[in-house]
Coordinates of N, CA and C in Angstrom, one line a residue:
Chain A
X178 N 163.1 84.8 247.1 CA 162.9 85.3 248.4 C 164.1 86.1 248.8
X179 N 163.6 87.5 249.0 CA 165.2 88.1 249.1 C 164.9 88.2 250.8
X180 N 166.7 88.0 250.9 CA 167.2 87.9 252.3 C 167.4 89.6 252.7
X181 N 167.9 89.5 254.0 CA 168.4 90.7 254.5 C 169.4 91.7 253.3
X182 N 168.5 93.1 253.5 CA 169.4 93.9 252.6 C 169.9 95.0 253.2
X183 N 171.3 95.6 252.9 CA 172.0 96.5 253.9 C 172.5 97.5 253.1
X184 N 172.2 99.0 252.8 CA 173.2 99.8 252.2 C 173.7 100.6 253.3
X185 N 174.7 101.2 253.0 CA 175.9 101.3 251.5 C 176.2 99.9 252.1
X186 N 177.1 99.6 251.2 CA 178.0 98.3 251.3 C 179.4 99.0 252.2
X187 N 179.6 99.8 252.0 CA 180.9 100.7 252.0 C 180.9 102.3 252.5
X188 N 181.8 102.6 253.5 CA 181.5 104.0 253.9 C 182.4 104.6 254.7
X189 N 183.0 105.7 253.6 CA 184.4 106.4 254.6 C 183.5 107.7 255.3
X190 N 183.9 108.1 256.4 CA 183.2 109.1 257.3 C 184.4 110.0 258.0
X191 N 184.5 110.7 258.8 CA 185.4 111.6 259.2 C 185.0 111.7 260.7
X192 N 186.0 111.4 261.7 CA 186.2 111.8 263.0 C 184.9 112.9 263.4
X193 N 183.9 112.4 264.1 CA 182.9 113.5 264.5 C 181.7 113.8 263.6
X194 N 181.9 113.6 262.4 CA 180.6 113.2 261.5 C 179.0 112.2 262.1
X195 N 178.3 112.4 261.5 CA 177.2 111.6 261.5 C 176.9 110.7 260.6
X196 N 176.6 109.4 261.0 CA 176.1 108.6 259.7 C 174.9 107.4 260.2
X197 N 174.3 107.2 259.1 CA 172.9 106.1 258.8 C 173.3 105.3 257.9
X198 N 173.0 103.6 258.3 CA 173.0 102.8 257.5 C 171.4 102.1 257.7
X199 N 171.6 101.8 256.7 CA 170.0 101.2 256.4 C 169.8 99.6 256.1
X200 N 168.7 99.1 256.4 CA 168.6 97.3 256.7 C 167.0 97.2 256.2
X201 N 166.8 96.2 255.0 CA 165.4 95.5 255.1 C 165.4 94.5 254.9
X202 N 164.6 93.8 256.2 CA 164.2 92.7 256.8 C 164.4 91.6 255.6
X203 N 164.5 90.3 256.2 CA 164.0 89.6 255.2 C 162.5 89.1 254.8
X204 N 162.0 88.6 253.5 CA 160.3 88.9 254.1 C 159.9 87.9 255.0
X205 N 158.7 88.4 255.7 CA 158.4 87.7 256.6 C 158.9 88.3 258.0
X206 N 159.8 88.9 258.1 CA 160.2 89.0 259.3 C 160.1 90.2 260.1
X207 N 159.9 90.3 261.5 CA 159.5 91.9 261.9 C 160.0 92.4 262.8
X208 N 161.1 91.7 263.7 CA 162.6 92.1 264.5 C 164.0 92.2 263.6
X209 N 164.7 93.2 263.8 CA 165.8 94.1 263.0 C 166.7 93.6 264.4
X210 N 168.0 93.2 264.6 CA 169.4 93.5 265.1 C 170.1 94.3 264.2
X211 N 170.8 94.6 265.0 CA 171.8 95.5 264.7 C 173.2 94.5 265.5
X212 N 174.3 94.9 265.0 CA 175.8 93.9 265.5 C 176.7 94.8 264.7
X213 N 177.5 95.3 265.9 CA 179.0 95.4 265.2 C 180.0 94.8 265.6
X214 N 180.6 94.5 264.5 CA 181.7 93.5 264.0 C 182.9 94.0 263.7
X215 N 184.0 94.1 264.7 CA 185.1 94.7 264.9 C 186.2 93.8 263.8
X216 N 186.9 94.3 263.1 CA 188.1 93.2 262.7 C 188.5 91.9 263.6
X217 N 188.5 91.2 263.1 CA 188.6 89.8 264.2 C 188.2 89.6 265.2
X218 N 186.7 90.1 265.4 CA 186.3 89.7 266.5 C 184.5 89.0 266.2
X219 N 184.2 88.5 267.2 CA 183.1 88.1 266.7 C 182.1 89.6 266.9
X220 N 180.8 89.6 267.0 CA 179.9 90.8 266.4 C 179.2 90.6 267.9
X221 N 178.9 92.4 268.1 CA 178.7 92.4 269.3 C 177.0 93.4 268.7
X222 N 176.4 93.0 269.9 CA 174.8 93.5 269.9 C 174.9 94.9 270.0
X223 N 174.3 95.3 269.3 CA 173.7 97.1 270.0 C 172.3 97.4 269.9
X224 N 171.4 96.7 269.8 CA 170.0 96.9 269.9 C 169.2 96.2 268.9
X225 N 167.4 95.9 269.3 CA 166.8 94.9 268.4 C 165.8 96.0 268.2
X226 N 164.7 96.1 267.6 CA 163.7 96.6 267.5 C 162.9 95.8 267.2
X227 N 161.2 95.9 267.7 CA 160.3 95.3 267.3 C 159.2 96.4 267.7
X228 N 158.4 96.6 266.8 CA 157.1 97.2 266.4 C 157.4 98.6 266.6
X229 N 158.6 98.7 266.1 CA 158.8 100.0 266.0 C 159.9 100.4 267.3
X230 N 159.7 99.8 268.0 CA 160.6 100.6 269.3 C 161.5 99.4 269.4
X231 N 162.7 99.7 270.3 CA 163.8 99.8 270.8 C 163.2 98.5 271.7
X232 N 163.8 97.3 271.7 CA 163.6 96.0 273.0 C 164.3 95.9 273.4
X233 N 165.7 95.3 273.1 CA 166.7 95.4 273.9 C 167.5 96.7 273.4
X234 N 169.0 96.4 274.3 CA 169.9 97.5 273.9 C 171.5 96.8 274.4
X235 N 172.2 96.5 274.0 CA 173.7 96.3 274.3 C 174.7 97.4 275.0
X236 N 175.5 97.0 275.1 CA 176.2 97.9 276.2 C 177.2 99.2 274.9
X237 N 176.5 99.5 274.2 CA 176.7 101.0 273.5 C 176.2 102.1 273.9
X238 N 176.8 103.2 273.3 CA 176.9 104.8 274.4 C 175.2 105.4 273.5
X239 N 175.1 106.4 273.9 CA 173.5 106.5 273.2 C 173.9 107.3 272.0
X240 N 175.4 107.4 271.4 CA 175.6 108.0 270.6 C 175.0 107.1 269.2
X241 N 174.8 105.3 269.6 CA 174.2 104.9 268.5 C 172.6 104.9 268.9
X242 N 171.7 104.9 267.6 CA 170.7 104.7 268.0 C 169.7 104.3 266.8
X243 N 168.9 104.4 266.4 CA 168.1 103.6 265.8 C 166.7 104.1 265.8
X244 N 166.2 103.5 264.9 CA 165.0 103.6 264.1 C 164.6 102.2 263.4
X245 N 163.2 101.8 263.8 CA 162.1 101.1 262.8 C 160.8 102.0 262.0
X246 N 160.4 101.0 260.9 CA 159.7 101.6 259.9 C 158.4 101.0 259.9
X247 N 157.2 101.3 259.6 CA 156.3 100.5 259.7 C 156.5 99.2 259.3
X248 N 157.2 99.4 257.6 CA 157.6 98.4 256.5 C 158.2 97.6 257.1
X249 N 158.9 97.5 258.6 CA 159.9 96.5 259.5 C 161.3 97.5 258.7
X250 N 161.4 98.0 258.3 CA 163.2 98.2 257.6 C 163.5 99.1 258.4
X251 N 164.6 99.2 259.1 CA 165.1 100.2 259.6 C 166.3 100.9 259.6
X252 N 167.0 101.6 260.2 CA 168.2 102.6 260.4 C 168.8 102.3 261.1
X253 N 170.2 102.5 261.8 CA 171.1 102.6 262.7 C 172.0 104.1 262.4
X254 N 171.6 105.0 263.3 CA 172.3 106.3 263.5 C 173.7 106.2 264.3
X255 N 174.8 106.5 264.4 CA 176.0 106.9 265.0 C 176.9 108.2 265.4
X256 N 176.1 108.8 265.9 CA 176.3 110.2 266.0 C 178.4 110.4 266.7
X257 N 178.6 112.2 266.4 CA 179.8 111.9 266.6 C 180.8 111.3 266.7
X258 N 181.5 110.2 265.2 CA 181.8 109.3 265.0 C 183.3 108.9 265.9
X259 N 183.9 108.2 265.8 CA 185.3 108.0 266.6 C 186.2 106.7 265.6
X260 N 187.4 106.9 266.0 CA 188.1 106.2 265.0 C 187.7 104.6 265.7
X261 N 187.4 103.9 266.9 CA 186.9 103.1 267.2 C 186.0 102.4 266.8
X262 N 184.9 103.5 265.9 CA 183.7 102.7 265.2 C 183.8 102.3 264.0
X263 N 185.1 102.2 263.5 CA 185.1 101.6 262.3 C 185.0 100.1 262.6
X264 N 184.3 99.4 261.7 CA 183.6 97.9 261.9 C 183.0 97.7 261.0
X265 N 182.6 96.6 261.0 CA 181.5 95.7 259.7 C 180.3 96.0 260.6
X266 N 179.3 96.8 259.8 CA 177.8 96.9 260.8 C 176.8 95.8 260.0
X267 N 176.7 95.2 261.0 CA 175.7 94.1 260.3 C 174.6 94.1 261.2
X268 N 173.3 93.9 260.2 CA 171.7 94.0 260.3 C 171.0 92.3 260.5
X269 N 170.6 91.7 261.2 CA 169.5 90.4 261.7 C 168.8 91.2 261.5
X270 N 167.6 89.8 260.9 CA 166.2 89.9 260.9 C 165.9 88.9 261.1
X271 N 164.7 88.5 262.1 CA 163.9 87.3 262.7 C 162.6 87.9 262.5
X272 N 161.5 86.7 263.1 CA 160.3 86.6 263.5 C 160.4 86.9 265.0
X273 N 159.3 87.6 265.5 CA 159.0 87.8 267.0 C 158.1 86.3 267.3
X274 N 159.1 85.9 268.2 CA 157.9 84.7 268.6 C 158.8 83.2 268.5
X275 N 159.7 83.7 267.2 CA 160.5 82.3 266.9 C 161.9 82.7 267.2
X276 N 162.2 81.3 268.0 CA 163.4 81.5 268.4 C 164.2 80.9 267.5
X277 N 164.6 80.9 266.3 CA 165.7 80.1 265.3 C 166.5 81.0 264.7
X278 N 167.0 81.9 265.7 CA 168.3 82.0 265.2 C 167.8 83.9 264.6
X279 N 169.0 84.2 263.6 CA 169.1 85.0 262.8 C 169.0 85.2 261.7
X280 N 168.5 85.9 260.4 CA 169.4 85.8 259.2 C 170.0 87.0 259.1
X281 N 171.1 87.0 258.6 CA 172.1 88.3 258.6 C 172.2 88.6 257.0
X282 N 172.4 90.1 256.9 CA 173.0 90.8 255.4 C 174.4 90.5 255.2
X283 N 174.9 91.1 254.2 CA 176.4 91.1 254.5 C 177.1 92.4 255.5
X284 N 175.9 93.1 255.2 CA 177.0 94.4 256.3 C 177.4 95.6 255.9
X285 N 177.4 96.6 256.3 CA 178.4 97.9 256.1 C 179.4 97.9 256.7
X286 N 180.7 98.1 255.8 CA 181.3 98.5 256.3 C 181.7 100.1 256.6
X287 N 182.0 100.1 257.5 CA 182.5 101.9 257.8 C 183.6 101.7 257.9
X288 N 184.4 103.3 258.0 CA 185.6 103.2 258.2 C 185.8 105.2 258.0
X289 N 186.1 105.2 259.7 CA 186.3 106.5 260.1 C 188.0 106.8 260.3
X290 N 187.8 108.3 259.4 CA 189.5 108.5 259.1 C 189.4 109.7 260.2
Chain B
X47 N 177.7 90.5 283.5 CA 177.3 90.1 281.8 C 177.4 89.0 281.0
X48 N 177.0 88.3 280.4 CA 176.4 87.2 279.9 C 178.0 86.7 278.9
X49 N 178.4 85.9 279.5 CA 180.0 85.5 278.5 C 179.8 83.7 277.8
X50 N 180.3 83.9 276.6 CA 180.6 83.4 275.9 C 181.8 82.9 275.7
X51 N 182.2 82.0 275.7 CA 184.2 81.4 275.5 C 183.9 80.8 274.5
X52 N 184.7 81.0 273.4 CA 184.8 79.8 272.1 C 186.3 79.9 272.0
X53 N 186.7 77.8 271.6 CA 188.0 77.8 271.5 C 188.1 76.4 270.5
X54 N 189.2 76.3 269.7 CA 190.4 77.3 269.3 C 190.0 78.4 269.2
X55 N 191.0 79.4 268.8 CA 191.1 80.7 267.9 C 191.0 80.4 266.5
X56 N 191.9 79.6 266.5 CA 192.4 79.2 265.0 C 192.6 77.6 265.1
X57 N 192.1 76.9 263.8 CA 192.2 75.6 263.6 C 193.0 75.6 262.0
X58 N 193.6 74.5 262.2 CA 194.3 74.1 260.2 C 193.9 72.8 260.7
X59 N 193.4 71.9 259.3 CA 193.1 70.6 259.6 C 193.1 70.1 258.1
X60 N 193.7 68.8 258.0 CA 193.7 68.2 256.7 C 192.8 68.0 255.8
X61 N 192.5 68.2 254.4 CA 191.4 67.7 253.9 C 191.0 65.9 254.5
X62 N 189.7 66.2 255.0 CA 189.1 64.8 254.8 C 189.5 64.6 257.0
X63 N 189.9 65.5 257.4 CA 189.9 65.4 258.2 C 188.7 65.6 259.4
X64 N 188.6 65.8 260.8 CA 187.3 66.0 261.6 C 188.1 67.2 262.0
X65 N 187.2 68.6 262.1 CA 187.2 70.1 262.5 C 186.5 70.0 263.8
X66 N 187.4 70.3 265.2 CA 186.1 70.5 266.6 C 186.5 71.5 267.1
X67 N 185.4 72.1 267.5 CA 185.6 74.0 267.8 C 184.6 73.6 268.5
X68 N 184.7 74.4 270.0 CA 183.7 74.1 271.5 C 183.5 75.4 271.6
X69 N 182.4 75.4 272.8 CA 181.9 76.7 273.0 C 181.2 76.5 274.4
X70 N 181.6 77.7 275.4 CA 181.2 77.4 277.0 C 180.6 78.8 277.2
X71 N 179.5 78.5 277.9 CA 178.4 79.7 278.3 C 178.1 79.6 279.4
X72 N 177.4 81.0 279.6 CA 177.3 81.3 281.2 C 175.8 81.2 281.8
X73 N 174.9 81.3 280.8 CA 173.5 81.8 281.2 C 172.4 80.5 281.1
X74 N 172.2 80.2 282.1 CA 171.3 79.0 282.2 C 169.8 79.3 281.4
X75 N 169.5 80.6 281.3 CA 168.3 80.4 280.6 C 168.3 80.6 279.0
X76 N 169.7 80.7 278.6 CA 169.8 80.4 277.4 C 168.7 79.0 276.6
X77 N 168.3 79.1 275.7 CA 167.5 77.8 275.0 C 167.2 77.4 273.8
X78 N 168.8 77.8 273.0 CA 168.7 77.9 271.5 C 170.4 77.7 271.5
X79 N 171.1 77.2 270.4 CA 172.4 77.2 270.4 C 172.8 76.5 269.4
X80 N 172.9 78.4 268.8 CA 173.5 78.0 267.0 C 175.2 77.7 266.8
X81 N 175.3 77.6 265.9 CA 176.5 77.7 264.8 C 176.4 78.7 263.7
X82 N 177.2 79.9 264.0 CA 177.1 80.5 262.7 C 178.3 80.3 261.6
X83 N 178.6 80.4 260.3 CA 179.7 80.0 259.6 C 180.1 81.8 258.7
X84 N 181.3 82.2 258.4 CA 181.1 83.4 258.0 C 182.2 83.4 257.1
X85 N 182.0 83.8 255.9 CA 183.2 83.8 255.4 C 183.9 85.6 254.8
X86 N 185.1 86.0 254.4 CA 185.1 87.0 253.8 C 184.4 88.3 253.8
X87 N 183.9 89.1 254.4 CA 183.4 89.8 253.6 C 182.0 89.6 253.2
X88 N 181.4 89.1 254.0 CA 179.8 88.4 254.2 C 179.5 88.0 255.7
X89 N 178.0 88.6 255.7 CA 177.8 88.0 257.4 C 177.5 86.8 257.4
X90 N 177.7 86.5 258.7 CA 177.5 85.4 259.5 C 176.3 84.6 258.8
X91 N 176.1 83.1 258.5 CA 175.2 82.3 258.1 C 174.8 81.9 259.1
X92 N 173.6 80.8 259.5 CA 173.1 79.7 260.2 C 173.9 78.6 259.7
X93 N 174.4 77.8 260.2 CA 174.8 76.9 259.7 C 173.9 75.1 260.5
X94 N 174.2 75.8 261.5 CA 173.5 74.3 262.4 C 173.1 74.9 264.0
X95 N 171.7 74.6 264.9 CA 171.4 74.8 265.9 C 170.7 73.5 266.9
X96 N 170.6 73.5 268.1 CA 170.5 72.8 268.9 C 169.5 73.2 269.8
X97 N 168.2 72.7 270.4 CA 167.6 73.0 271.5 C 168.2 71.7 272.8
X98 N 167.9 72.8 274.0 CA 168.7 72.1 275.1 C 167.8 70.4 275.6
X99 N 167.1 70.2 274.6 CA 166.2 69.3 275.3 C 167.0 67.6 274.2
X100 N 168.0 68.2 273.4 CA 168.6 67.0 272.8 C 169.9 66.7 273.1
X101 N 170.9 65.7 272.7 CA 172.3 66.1 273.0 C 173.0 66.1 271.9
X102 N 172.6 65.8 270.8 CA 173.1 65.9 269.6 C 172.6 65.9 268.1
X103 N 172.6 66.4 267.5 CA 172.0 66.9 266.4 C 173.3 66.5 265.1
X104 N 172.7 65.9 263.9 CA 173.3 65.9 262.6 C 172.6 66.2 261.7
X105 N 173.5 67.1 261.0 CA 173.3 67.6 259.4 C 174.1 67.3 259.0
X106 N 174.3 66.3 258.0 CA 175.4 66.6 256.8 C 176.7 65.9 257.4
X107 N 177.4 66.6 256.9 CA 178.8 66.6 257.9 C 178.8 66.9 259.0
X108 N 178.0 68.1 259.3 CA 178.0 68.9 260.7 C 177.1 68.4 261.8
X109 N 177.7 68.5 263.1 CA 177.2 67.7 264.2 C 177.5 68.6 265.4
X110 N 176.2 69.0 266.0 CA 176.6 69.6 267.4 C 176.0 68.4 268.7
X111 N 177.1 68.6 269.5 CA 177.2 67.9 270.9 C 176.4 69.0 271.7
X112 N 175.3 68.6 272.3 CA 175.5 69.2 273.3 C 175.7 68.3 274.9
X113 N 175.9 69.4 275.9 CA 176.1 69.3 277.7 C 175.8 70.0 278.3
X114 N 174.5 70.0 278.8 CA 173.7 71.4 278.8 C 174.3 71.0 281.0
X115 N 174.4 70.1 281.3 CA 175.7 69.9 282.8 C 176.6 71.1 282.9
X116 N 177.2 70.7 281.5 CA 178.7 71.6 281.4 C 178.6 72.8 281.0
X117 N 177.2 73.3 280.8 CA 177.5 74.6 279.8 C 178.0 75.0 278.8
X118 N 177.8 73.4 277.7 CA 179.0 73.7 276.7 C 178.2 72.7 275.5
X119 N 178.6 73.3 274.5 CA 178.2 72.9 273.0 C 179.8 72.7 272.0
X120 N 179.4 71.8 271.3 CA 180.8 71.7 270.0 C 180.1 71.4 268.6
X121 N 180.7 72.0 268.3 CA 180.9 71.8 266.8 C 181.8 70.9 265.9
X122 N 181.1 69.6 265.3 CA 182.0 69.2 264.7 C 182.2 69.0 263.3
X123 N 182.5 68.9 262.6 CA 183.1 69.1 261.0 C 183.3 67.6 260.9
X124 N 182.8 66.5 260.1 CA 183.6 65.4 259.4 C 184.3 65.5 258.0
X125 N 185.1 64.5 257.9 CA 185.4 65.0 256.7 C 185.7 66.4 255.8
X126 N 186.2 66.9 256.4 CA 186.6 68.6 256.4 C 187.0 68.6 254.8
X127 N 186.1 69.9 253.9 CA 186.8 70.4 252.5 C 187.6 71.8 252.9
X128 N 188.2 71.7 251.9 CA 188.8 73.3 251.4 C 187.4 74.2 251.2
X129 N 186.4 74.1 251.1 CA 185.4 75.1 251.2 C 184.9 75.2 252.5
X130 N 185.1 74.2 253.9 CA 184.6 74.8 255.2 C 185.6 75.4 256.2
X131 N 186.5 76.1 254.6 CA 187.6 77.2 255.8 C 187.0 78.5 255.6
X132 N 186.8 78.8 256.8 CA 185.9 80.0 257.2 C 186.0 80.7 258.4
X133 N 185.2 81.5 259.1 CA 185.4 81.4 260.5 C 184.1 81.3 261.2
X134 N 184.2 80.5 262.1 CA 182.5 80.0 262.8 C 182.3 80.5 264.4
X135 N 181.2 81.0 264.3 CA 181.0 81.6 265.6 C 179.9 80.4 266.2
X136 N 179.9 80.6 267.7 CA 178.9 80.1 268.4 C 178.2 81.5 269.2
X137 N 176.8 81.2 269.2 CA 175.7 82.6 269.4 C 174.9 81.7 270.1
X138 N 174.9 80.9 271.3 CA 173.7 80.8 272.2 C 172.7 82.0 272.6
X139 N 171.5 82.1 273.0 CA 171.0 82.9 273.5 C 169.3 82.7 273.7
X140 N 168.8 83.7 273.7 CA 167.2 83.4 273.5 C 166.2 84.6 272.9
X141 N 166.1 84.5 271.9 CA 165.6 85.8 270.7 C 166.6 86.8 270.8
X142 N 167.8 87.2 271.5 CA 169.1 87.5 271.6 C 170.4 87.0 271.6
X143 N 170.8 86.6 271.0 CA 172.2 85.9 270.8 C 173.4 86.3 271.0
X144 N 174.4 85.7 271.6 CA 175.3 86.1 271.5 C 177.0 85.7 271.6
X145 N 177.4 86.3 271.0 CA 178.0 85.3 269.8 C 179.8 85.4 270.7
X146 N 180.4 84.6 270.5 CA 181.2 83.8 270.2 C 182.9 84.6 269.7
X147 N 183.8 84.5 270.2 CA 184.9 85.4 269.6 C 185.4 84.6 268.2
X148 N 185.0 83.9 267.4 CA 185.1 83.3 266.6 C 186.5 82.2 267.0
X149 N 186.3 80.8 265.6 CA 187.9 80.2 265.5 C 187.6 80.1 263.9
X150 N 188.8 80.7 263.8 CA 189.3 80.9 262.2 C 190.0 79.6 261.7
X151 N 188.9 78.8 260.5 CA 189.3 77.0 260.1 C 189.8 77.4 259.0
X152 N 191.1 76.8 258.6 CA 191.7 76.5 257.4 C 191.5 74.8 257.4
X153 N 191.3 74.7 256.4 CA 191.2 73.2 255.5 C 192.2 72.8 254.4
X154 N 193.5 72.4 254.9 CA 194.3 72.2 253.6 C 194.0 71.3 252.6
X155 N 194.0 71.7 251.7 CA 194.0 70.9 250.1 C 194.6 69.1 249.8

């Protein structure tokens, strides 16, 4: 049963660039989080998607933004990047309906020079 | 905005010892209240969760208290190894979670 999967693992980017990381679900599941995960800090929300669209959204600028797929797998976009966004981006997947929690991937990390 | 307090920051605790890391919240319609465990370079696990309709819950070693009065949930560790040094978040919430500034557990040998 594969769990949550997340590429790249790894990803240097450059001040003002654009980048996509990519997430699929675990099976079964058909809500995608998204969480960034600052160095020592716990992981903060930036948006869920279900059935394709956008449910909630965290207090991020609209420079992040996102994508679902039919398949449930989706994207997180970060347009004009800043030395601030470097973080562990980590992808949840749940069930709509069930409240038990999360399962999480390991994460991308970025890291803007 | 919806705050979360988790405390210690940081715990060191003897092998074979009890690990307790608390967690205070703000949002009454919260009605889920995990534990997540993370180690390294890997996300966050499930480790152990609580609905507000119980006060305490055991798995294993691990045991959450809850105080649904107080707004507040703990985490406890018995018997603590050198493999539950990690760092553990708390993520109450409701189909949204949210988590916890973490406390970073060492377990000495």
């Amino acid at each position: 049963d594969a769990g949550v999967t997340q590429s790249p693992t790894h990803l240097i980017k450059t001040r003002g660039q654009q980048v996509t990381l990519r997430c699929s679900p675990k099976s079964g599941h058909d809500t995608v989080s998204w969480y960034q995960q600052a160095l020592g800090q716990g992981p903060q929300f930036i948006f869920q998607y279900y059935e394709e669209e956008e449910r909630q959204r965290g207090n991020f600028p609209d420079r992040f933004s996102g994508h679902q797929f039919p398949n449930y797998s989706s994207e997180l976009n970060v347009n004009a990047l800043l030395l601030g966004d470097s973080a562990l981006y980590l992808c949840a997947s749940s069930l709509a309906g069930d409240n038990y929690g999360y399962t999480f991937g390991s994460g991308t990390r970025l890291t803007v020079v | 905005q919806q705050q979360v307090k988790q405390s210690p920051q940081s715990l060191i605790v003897q092998k074979g010892g009890i690990s307790i890391i608390n967690c205070a919240y703000e949002n009454t319609a919260f009605d889920y209240f995990p534990w997540y465990q993370q180690f390294p370079g890997k996300g966050p696990a499930l480790l152990i969760a609580i609905r507000p309709d119980v006060s305490e819950k055991k798995e294993g070693r691990f045991t959450i208290s809850f105080n649904k009065s107080a707004k507040q949930f703990s985490l406890h560790i018995m018997d603590s190894q050198p493999g539950d040094s990690a760092t553990y978040f708390c993520a109450p919430g409701t189909y949204k979670y949210i988590f916890g500034t973490g406390t970073r557990l060492k377990v000495l040998a």
